[in-house]
Coordinates of C-alpha atoms and ligand atoms in Angstrom, one line a residue:
X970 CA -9.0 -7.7 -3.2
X971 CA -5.7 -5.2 -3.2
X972 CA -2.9 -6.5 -1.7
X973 CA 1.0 -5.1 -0.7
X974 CA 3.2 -7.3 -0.4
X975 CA 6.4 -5.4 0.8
X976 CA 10.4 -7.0 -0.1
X977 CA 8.6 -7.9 -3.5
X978 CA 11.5 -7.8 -4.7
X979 CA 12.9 -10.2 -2.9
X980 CA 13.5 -14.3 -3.2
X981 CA 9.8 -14.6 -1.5
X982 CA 8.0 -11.7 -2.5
X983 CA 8.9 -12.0 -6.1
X984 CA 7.5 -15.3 -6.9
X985 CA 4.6 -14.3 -4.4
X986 CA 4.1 -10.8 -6.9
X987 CA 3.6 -13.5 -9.7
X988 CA 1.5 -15.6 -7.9
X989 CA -1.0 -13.7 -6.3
X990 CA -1.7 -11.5 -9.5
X991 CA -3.0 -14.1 -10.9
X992 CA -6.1 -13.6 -9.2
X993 CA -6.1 -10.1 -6.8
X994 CA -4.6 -6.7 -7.3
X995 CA -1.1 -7.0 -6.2
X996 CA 1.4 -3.8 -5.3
X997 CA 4.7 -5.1 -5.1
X998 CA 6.9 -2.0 -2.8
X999 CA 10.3 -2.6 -2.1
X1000 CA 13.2 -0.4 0.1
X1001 CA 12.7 2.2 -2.9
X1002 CA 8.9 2.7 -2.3
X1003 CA 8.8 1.9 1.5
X1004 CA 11.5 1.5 4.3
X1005 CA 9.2 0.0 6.7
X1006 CA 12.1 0.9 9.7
X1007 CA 10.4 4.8 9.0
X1008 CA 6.7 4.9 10.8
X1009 CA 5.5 7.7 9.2
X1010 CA 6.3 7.3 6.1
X1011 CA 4.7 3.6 6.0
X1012 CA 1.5 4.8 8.2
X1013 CA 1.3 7.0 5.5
X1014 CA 1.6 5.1 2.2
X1015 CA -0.1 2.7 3.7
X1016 CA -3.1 4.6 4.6
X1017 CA -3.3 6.5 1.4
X1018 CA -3.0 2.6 -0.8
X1019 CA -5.7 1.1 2.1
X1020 CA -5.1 -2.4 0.6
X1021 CA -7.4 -5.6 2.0
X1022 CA -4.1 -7.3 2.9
X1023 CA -0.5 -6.6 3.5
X1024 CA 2.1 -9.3 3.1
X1025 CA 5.4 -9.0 4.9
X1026 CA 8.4 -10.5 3.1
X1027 CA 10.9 -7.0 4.0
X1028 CA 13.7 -8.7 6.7
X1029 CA 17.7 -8.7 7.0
X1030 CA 18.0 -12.3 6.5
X1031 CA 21.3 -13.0 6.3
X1032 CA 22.7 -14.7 9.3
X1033 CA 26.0 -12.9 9.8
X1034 CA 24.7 -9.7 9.4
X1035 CA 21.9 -9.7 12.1
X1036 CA 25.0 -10.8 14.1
X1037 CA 27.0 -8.3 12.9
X1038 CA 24.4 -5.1 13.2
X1039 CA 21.8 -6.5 15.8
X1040 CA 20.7 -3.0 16.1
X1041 CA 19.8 -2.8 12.5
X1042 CA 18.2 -6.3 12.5
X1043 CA 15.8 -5.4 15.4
X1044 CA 14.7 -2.2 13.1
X1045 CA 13.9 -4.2 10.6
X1046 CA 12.9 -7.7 11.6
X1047 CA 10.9 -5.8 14.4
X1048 CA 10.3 -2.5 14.7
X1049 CA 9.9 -2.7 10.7
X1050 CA 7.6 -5.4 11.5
X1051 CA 5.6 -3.1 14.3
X1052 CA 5.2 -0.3 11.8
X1053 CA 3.3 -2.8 9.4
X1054 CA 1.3 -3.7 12.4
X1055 CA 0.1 -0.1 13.1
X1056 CA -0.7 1.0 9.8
X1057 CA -2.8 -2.8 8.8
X1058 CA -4.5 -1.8 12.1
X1059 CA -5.5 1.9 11.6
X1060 CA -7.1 0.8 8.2
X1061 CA -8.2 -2.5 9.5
X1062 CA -6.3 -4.8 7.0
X1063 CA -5.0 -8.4 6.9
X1064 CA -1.2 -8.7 7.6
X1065 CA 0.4 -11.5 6.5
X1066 CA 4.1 -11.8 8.5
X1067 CA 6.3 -14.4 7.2
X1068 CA 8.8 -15.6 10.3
X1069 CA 11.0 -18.4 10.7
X1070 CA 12.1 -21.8 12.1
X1071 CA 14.9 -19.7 13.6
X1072 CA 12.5 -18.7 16.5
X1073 CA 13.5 -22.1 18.1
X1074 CA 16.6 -23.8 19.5
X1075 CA 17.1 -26.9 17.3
X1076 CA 17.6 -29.1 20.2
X1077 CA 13.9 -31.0 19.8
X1078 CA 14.1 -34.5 18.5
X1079 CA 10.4 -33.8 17.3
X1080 CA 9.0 -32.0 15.0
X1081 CA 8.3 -28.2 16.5
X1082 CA 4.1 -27.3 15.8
X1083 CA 2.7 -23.8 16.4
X1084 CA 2.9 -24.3 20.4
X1085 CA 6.3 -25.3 20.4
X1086 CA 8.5 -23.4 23.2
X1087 CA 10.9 -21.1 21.1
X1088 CA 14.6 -20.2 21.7
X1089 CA 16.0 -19.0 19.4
X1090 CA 19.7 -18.9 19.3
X1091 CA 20.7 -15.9 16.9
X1092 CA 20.2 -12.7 16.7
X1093 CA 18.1 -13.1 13.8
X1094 CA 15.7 -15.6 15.4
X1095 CA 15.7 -13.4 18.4
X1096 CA 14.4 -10.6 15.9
X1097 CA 12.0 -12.3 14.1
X1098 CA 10.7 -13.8 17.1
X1099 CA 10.1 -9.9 18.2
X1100 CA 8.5 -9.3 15.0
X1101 CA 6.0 -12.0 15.7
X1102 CA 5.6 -10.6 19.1
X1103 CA 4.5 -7.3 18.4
X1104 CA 2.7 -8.3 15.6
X1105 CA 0.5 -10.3 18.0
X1106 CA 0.2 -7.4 20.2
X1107 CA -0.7 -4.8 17.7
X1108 CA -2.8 -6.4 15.5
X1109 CA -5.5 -8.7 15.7
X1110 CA -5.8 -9.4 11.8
X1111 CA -2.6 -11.5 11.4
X1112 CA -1.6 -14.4 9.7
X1113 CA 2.2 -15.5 11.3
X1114 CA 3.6 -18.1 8.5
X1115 CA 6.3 -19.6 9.9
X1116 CA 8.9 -21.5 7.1
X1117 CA 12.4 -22.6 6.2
X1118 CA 15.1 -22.8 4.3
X1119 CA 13.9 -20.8 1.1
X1120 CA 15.0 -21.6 -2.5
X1121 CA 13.8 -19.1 -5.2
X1122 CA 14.6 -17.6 -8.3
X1123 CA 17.0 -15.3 -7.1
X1124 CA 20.8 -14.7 -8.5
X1125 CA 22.2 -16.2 -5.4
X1126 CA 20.0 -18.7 -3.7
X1127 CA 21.0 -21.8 -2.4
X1128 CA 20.2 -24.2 -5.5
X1129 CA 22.2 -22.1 -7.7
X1130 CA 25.2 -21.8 -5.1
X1131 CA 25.7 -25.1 -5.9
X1132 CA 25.4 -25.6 -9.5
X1133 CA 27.8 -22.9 -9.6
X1134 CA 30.8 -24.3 -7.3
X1135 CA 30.8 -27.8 -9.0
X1136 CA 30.6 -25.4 -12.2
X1137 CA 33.7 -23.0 -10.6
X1138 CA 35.0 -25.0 -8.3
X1139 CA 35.1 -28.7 -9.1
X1140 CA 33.5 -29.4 -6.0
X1141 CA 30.9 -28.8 -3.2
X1142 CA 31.6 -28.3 -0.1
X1143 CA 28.8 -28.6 2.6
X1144 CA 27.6 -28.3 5.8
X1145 CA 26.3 -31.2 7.2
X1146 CA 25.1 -30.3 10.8
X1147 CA 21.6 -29.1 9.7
X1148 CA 18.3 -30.6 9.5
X1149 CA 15.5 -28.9 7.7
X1150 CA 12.9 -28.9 5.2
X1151 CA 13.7 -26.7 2.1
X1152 CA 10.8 -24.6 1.0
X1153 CA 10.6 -23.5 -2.6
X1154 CA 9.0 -20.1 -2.6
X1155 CA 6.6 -20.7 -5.5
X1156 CA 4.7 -23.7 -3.7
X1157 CA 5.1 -21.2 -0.5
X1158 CA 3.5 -18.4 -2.3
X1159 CA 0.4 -20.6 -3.2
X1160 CA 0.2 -21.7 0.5
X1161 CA 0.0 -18.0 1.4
X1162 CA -2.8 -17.7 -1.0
X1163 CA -4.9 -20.5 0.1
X1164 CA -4.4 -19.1 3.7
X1165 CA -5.5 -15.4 2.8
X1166 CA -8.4 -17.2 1.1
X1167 CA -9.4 -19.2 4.3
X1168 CA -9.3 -16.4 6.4
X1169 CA -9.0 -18.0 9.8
X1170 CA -5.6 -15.9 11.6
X1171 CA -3.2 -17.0 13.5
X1172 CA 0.3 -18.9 13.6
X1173 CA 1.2 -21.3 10.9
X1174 CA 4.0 -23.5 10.0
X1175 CA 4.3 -23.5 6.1
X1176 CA 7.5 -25.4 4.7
X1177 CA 8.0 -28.1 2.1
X1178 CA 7.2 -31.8 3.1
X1179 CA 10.5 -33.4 4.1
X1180 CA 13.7 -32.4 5.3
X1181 CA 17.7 -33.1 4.8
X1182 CA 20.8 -31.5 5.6
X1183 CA 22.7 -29.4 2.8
X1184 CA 25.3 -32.1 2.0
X1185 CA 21.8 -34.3 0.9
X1186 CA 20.3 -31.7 -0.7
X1187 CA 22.9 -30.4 -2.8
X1188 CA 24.0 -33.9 -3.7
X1189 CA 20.3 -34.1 -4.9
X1190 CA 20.6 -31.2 -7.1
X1191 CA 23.8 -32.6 -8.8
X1192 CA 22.1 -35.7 -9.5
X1193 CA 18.9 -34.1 -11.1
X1194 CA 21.4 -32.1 -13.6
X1195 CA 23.6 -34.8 -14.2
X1196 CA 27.1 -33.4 -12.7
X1197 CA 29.5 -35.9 -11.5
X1198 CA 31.6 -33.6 -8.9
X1199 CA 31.5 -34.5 -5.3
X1200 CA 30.0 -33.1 -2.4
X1201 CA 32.6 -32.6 0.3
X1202 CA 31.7 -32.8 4.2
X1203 CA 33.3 -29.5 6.0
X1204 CA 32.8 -27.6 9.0
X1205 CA 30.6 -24.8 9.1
X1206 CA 33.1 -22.8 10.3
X1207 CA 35.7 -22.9 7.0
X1208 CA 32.4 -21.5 5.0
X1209 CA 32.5 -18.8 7.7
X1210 CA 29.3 -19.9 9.2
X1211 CA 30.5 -18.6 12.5
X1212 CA 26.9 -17.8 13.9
X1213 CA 25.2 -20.6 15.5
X1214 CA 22.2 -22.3 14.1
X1215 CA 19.6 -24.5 15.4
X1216 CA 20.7 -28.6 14.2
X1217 CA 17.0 -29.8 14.3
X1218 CA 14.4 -26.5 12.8
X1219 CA 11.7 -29.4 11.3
X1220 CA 8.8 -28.0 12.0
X1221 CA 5.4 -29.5 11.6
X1222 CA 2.8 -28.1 9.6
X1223 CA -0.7 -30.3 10.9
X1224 CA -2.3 -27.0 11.3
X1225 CA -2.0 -25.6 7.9
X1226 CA -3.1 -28.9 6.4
X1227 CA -6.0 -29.4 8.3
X1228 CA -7.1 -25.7 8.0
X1229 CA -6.8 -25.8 4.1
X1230 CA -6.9 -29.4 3.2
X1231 CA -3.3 -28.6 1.3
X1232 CA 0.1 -30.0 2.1
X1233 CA 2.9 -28.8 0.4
X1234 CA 4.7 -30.9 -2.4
X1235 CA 8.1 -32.7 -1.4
X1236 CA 11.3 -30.2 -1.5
X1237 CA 12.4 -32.8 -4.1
X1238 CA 9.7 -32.0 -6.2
X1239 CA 10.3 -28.3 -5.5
X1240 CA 13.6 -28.5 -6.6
X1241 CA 12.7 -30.2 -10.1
X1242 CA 10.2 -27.5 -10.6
X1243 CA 12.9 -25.4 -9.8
X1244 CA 15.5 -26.4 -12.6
X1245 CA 13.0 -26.9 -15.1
X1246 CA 12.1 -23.2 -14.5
X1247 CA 15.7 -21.8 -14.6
X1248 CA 16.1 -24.2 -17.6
X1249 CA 18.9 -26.3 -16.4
X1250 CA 16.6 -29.6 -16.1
X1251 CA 14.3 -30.7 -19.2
X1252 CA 11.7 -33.3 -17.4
X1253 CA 9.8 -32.6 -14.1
Ligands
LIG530 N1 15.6 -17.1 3.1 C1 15.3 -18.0 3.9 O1 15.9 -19.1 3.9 C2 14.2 -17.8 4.9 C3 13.8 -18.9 5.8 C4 12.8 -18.7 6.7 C5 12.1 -17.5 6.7 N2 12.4 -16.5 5.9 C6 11.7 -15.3 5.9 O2 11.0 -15.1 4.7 C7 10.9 -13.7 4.3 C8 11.4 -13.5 2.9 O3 12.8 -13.9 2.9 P1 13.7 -13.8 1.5 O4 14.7 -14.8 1.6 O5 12.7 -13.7 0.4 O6 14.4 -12.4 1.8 P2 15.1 -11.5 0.7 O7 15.3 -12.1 -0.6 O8 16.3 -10.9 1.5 O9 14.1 -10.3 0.5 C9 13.8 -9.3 1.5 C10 13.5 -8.0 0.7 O10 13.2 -7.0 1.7 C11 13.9 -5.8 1.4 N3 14.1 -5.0 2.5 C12 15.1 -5.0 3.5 N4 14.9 -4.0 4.4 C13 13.8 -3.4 4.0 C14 13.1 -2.3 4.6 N5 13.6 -1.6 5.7 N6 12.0 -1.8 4.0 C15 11.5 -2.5 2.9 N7 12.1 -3.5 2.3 C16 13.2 -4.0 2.9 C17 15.2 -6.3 0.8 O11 15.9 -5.3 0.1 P3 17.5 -5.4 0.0 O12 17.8 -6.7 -0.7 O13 17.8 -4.2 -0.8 O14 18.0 -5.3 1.5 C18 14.7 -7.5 0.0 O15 14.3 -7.1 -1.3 C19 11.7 -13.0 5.4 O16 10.7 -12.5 6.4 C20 12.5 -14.0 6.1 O17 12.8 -13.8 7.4 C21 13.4 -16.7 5.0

């Protein structure tokens, strides 16, 4: 089986890259082989490659800047995810969108599932939840993974924030007005796979089991590398997270489970695999 997966160079799409060719063909295209906001250009490459499966991991993910440059969000998150749509269609491949707990409000005391009313309250959710839209509407061989909160092996993500303010900064200062369930991308990428294998489309919550705010998770990571500096309670504001976020985005992943007899490990056990990867823990 061929398969693109497009931002492979991204937190997702990398470790997806290196799963997925363990066992299928994998093209890994990023903004320098395809800008998915350009329709022609992606009908084309698209057509010429005519892979089984496409995987979408290409968005603007971070929250200020979707806030910043909605228009440029919406071409991305949406119309981007459109054009994918219209070229899996014309060659009648799988596509595999990757979307967000960012489509609902945060307000739920329960855990959202796949029927869940959405709301989001960002201009990122409000993209992706576009991109889910028209993805619905264009093409009838879609998988929607919904997750959260990644952590990969990228220069900036979330785990390595942390180990490098106690490192900088003496101290780590944290948000603590947000529940969800960190998703390490590498146990995400193998959910993807058992998914493709299945073969049964439609929307599916994928995240890590468990969830915590970021003041419990990064006093987690401290405590797995043995650093002693604090983690310090702030507003989100004086981090200038200005943008509002959902409080509660746990969502509830039943469906996936049942469908491939799989759950996800613990986001605990994520982040162990995690630093004994990047080499800063010795034990898993
Ligand atoms: N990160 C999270 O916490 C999180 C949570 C829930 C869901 N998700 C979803 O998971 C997916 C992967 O997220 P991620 O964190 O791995 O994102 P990421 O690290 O930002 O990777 C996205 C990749 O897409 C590329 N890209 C941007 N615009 C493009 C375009 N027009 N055409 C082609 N490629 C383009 C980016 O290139 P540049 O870097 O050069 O822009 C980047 O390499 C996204 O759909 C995101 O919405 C993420």
């Amino acid at each position: 089986m061929k398969i693109v997966v497009v931002g492979a160079r991204g937190m997702l799409g990398t470790d997806l890259c290196q799963f997925l060719a363990q066992r299928f063909e994998v093209l890994g295209w990023d903004i320098d082989e395809i800008d998915i906001t350009n329709r022609q250009r992606t009908h084309d490459l698209i057509s010429n490659e005519k892979p089984e499966a496409i995987i979408n991991c290409a968005a603007l993910v971070n929250i200020e800047a979707c806030e910043a440059k909605p228009k440029t969000a919406w071409e991305i998150n949406t119309t981007g995810a459109q054009n994918l749509a219209l070229a899996a269609t014309h060659i009648d491949a799988d596509l595999v969108q990757i979307s967000t707990d960012y489509i609902f409000d945060g307000k739920s005391d329960s855990d959202y599932d796949e029927l869940a009313e959405q709301n989001p309250v960002n201009q990122y959710g409000r993209s992706k939840l576009a991109g889910e839209k028209v993805i619905q509407e264009t093409c009838g061989r879609h998988y929607i993974v919904r997750t959260a909160w990644l952590f990969g092996h990228s220069p900036d993500n979330y785990v390595m924030r942390i180990v490098n303010a106690a490192e900088i900064d003496g101290v780590v200062q944290m948000p603590n007005d947000q529940l969800e369930s960190p998703t390490y991308t590498y146990h995400l990428a193998e959910a993807i796979s058992r998914l493709i294998d299945e073969g049964t489309y439609g929307i599916y919550n994928v995240t890590s089991a468990g969830a915590c705010t970021r003041v419990d998770f990064a006093k987690y990571v401290l405590e797995e590398i043995g650093r002693s500096e604090s983690v310090k309670v702030i507003d989100s504001s004086e981090i200038e997270r200005t943008v509002k976020r959902p409080a509660r985005a746990v969502l509830n992943c039943e469906r996936f489970e049942h469908l491939t007899g799989h759950s996800l490990p613990h986001w605990q056990v994520g982040v162990r695999e995690y630093l004994v990867k990047e080499k800063l823990l010795f034990r898993e």
